[in-house]
CSV table of C-alpha atoms in Angstrom, one decimal:
chain,number,residue,atom,x,y,z
U,1,MET,CA,-31.8,-11.7,31.0
U,2,PHE,CA,-29.9,-12.9,27.9
U,3,SER,CA,-26.0,-12.2,27.6
U,4,ASN,CA,-23.9,-12.3,24.6
U,5,ASN,CA,-20.9,-13.5,26.7
U,6,GLN,CA,-18.6,-15.7,24.4
U,7,GLY,CA,-17.6,-18.8,26.4
U,8,GLU,CA,-20.6,-19.1,28.9
U,9,GLY,CA,-21.6,-22.5,28.9
U,10,LYS,CA,-18.2,-23.9,29.1
U,11,GLY,CA,-17.1,-26.0,31.5
U,12,ARG,CA,-21.3,-26.4,32.5
U,13,SER,CA,-22.2,-29.4,33.2
U,14,ALA,CA,-26.3,-30.7,31.9
U,15,GLU,CA,-27.4,-30.7,35.2
U,16,ASP,CA,-26.0,-27.1,35.4
U,17,SER,CA,-27.7,-26.1,32.4
U,18,SER,CA,-31.6,-27.8,33.2
U,19,SER,CA,-31.4,-26.6,36.5
U,20,LYS,CA,-31.5,-22.9,35.3
U,21,ALA,CA,-34.1,-23.5,32.6
U,22,ILE,CA,-37.9,-22.3,32.8
U,23,ASN,CA,-40.4,-24.3,31.3
U,24,LEU,CA,-43.4,-22.6,29.6
U,25,VAL,CA,-47.1,-23.6,29.1
U,26,GLY,CA,-48.4,-21.5,26.1
U,27,SER,CA,-51.5,-19.7,26.4
U,28,ALA,CA,-52.7,-22.3,24.0
U,29,THR,CA,-51.7,-25.4,26.3
U,30,THR,CA,-53.7,-27.3,29.0
U,31,ILE,CA,-52.3,-29.6,30.7
U,32,LYS,CA,-54.6,-32.7,32.4
U,33,GLY,CA,-52.9,-34.0,35.3
U,34,GLU,CA,-50.4,-33.6,38.6
U,35,VAL,CA,-47.4,-31.7,37.2
U,36,THR,CA,-43.9,-31.3,38.7
U,37,THR,CA,-40.6,-29.2,38.2
U,38,GLU,CA,-37.2,-28.3,39.6
U,39,SER,CA,-37.2,-25.2,37.9
U,40,ASP,CA,-38.8,-22.3,37.3
U,41,ILE,CA,-42.3,-22.6,35.4
U,42,ARG,CA,-44.5,-19.6,33.8
U,43,VAL,CA,-48.0,-20.6,32.8
U,44,ASP,CA,-50.0,-18.7,30.4
U,45,GLY,CA,-52.1,-21.7,29.3
U,46,ARG,CA,-54.2,-23.9,31.3
U,47,ILE,CA,-52.9,-26.6,34.2
U,48,GLU,CA,-56.0,-28.7,35.2
U,49,GLY,CA,-54.2,-30.8,38.5
U,50,ASP,CA,-51.7,-29.5,41.1
U,51,LEU,CA,-48.7,-28.2,40.3
U,52,HIS,CA,-45.3,-28.6,42.2
U,53,THR,CA,-41.8,-26.9,42.0
U,54,HIS,CA,-39.0,-26.3,44.4
U,55,THR,CA,-38.7,-22.6,42.7
U,56,LYS,CA,-40.8,-19.7,41.1
U,57,ILE,CA,-44.2,-20.2,39.6
U,58,VAL,CA,-45.1,-17.0,37.3
U,59,LEU,CA,-48.5,-17.0,36.5
U,60,GLY,CA,-49.7,-15.1,33.3
U,61,GLU,CA,-52.7,-12.9,33.5
U,62,GLY,CA,-54.7,-15.4,31.0
U,63,GLY,CA,-52.8,-18.1,33.1
U,64,VAL,CA,-55.2,-21.1,34.7
U,65,ILE,CA,-54.3,-23.2,37.7
U,66,GLU,CA,-57.4,-25.6,39.0
U,67,GLY,CA,-55.3,-27.5,41.8
U,68,ASN,CA,-53.5,-26.9,44.1
U,69,VAL,CA,-49.8,-25.1,43.9
U,70,TYR,CA,-46.4,-26.1,45.7
U,71,CYS,CA,-43.5,-24.0,45.2
U,72,GLU,CA,-40.6,-21.9,46.7
U,73,SER,CA,-41.9,-18.7,45.5
U,74,ALA,CA,-45.0,-17.2,43.1
U,75,ASP,CA,-45.8,-14.3,41.4
U,76,LEU,CA,-49.6,-14.5,40.2
U,77,SER,CA,-51.5,-12.5,37.2
U,78,GLY,CA,-53.8,-15.2,36.4
U,79,GLN,CA,-56.5,-17.4,38.2
U,80,VAL,CA,-56.0,-20.1,40.7
U,81,SER,CA,-58.9,-22.5,41.7
U,82,GLY,CA,-57.3,-24.4,44.2
U,83,ASN,CA,-55.0,-24.0,48.0
U,84,ILE,CA,-51.4,-22.1,47.6
U,85,TYR,CA,-48.1,-23.2,49.4
U,86,CYS,CA,-45.7,-20.9,49.0
U,87,LYS,CA,-42.7,-21.2,51.5
U,88,GLU,CA,-41.2,-17.8,50.7
U,89,LEU,CA,-42.8,-14.7,49.0
U,90,LEU,CA,-46.5,-14.8,47.1
U,91,LYS,CA,-47.4,-11.7,45.0
U,92,LEU,CA,-50.8,-11.1,44.1
U,93,GLN,CA,-51.1,-8.7,40.8
U,94,ALA,CA,-54.0,-6.7,40.3
U,95,THR,CA,-55.1,-9.0,37.8
U,96,THR,CA,-55.1,-12.2,40.6
U,97,GLN,CA,-58.3,-14.3,41.4
U,98,VAL,CA,-58.0,-17.0,44.1
U,99,GLN,CA,-60.6,-19.4,45.2
U,100,GLY,CA,-58.6,-21.3,47.7
U,101,ASP,CA,-56.7,-21.0,51.2
U,102,ILE,CA,-53.0,-19.3,51.3
U,103,LEU,CA,-50.4,-20.7,53.6
U,104,THR,CA,-47.0,-18.3,53.3
U,105,LYS,CA,-43.9,-17.3,54.7
U,106,ARG,CA,-44.3,-13.7,53.3
U,107,ALA,CA,-47.5,-11.8,50.5
U,108,VAL,CA,-47.5,-9.0,48.6
U,109,VAL,CA,-51.4,-8.1,47.6
U,110,GLU,CA,-52.0,-5.3,45.0
U,111,LYS,CA,-54.9,-3.2,44.7
U,112,GLY,CA,-57.7,-5.1,42.4
U,113,ALA,CA,-56.2,-8.9,43.2
U,114,VAL,CA,-59.4,-10.8,44.4
U,115,PHE,CA,-58.8,-13.6,46.8
U,116,ASN,CA,-61.7,-15.5,48.4
U,117,GLY,CA,-60.5,-18.0,51.2
U,118,GLN,CA,-58.6,-18.0,54.4
U,119,CYS,CA,-54.2,-16.6,54.6
U,120,THR,CA,-52.1,-18.1,56.8
U,121,MET,CA,-48.4,-16.9,57.5
U,122,GLN,CA,-45.6,-18.1,58.9
U,123,ASP,CA,-42.0,-18.8,59.1
U,124,GLN,CA,-41.6,-22.6,58.3
U,125,ILE,CA,-43.8,-23.9,55.6
U,126,THR,CA,-44.0,-27.9,55.3
U,127,PHE,CA,-46.1,-29.0,52.2
U,128,PRO,CA,-49.1,-31.1,53.2
U,129,ASP,CA,-47.9,-34.2,51.7
U,130,GLN,CA,-44.5,-34.3,53.3
U,131,GLN,CA,-46.4,-33.4,57.2
U,132,GLY,CA,-47.8,-37.1,56.3
U,133,ALA,CA,-44.5,-38.4,55.3
U,134,GLN,CA,-43.0,-37.0,58.4
U,135,ALA,CA,-45.8,-37.8,60.9
U,136,ASN,CA,-45.1,-41.8,59.4
U,137,GLU,CA,-41.3,-41.3,60.2
U,138,ALA,CA,-42.4,-40.2,63.5
U,139,SER,CA,-44.6,-43.3,64.6
U,140,GLY,CA,-41.5,-45.3,63.4
U,141,GLN,CA,-43.7,-46.2,59.6
U,142,SER,CA,-41.8,-45.5,56.2
U,143,SER,CA,-42.9,-46.2,52.6
U,144,ALA,CA,-39.4,-47.4,51.8
U,145,LYS,CA,-38.7,-50.9,52.7
U,146,SER,CA,-35.0,-51.9,53.8
U,147,ASN,CA,-33.1,-54.8,54.6
């Protein structure tokens, strides 16, 4: 995880460094509102709102998300009250509790995990907000104006 390579980081741009960053919501932290990040996120605290990332979510055993989750992959050990949209692999550890529907490509559910909802597994996952944008484009409507 940590390396002692001297010279590591030389020649890297700020963008390269930020794309490798891991966001952390600590156990004593509550965030109210929508959270969007372009890099991995670990939640040991509480998020009251939707969580969006194009990378990985790790939900610690004491972590709570009250809202929908949109991600590339997820490793969950805490509680989720909301729907989960995971484009690749979703792991529900033994301590996980999910109250909501799941849409994912692949899932691993450990013995002891609690899941109350419907699970749909398919190869291509499109987030619901993207479906609306695609429908508007198909019908010729667009939210962006052009001259």
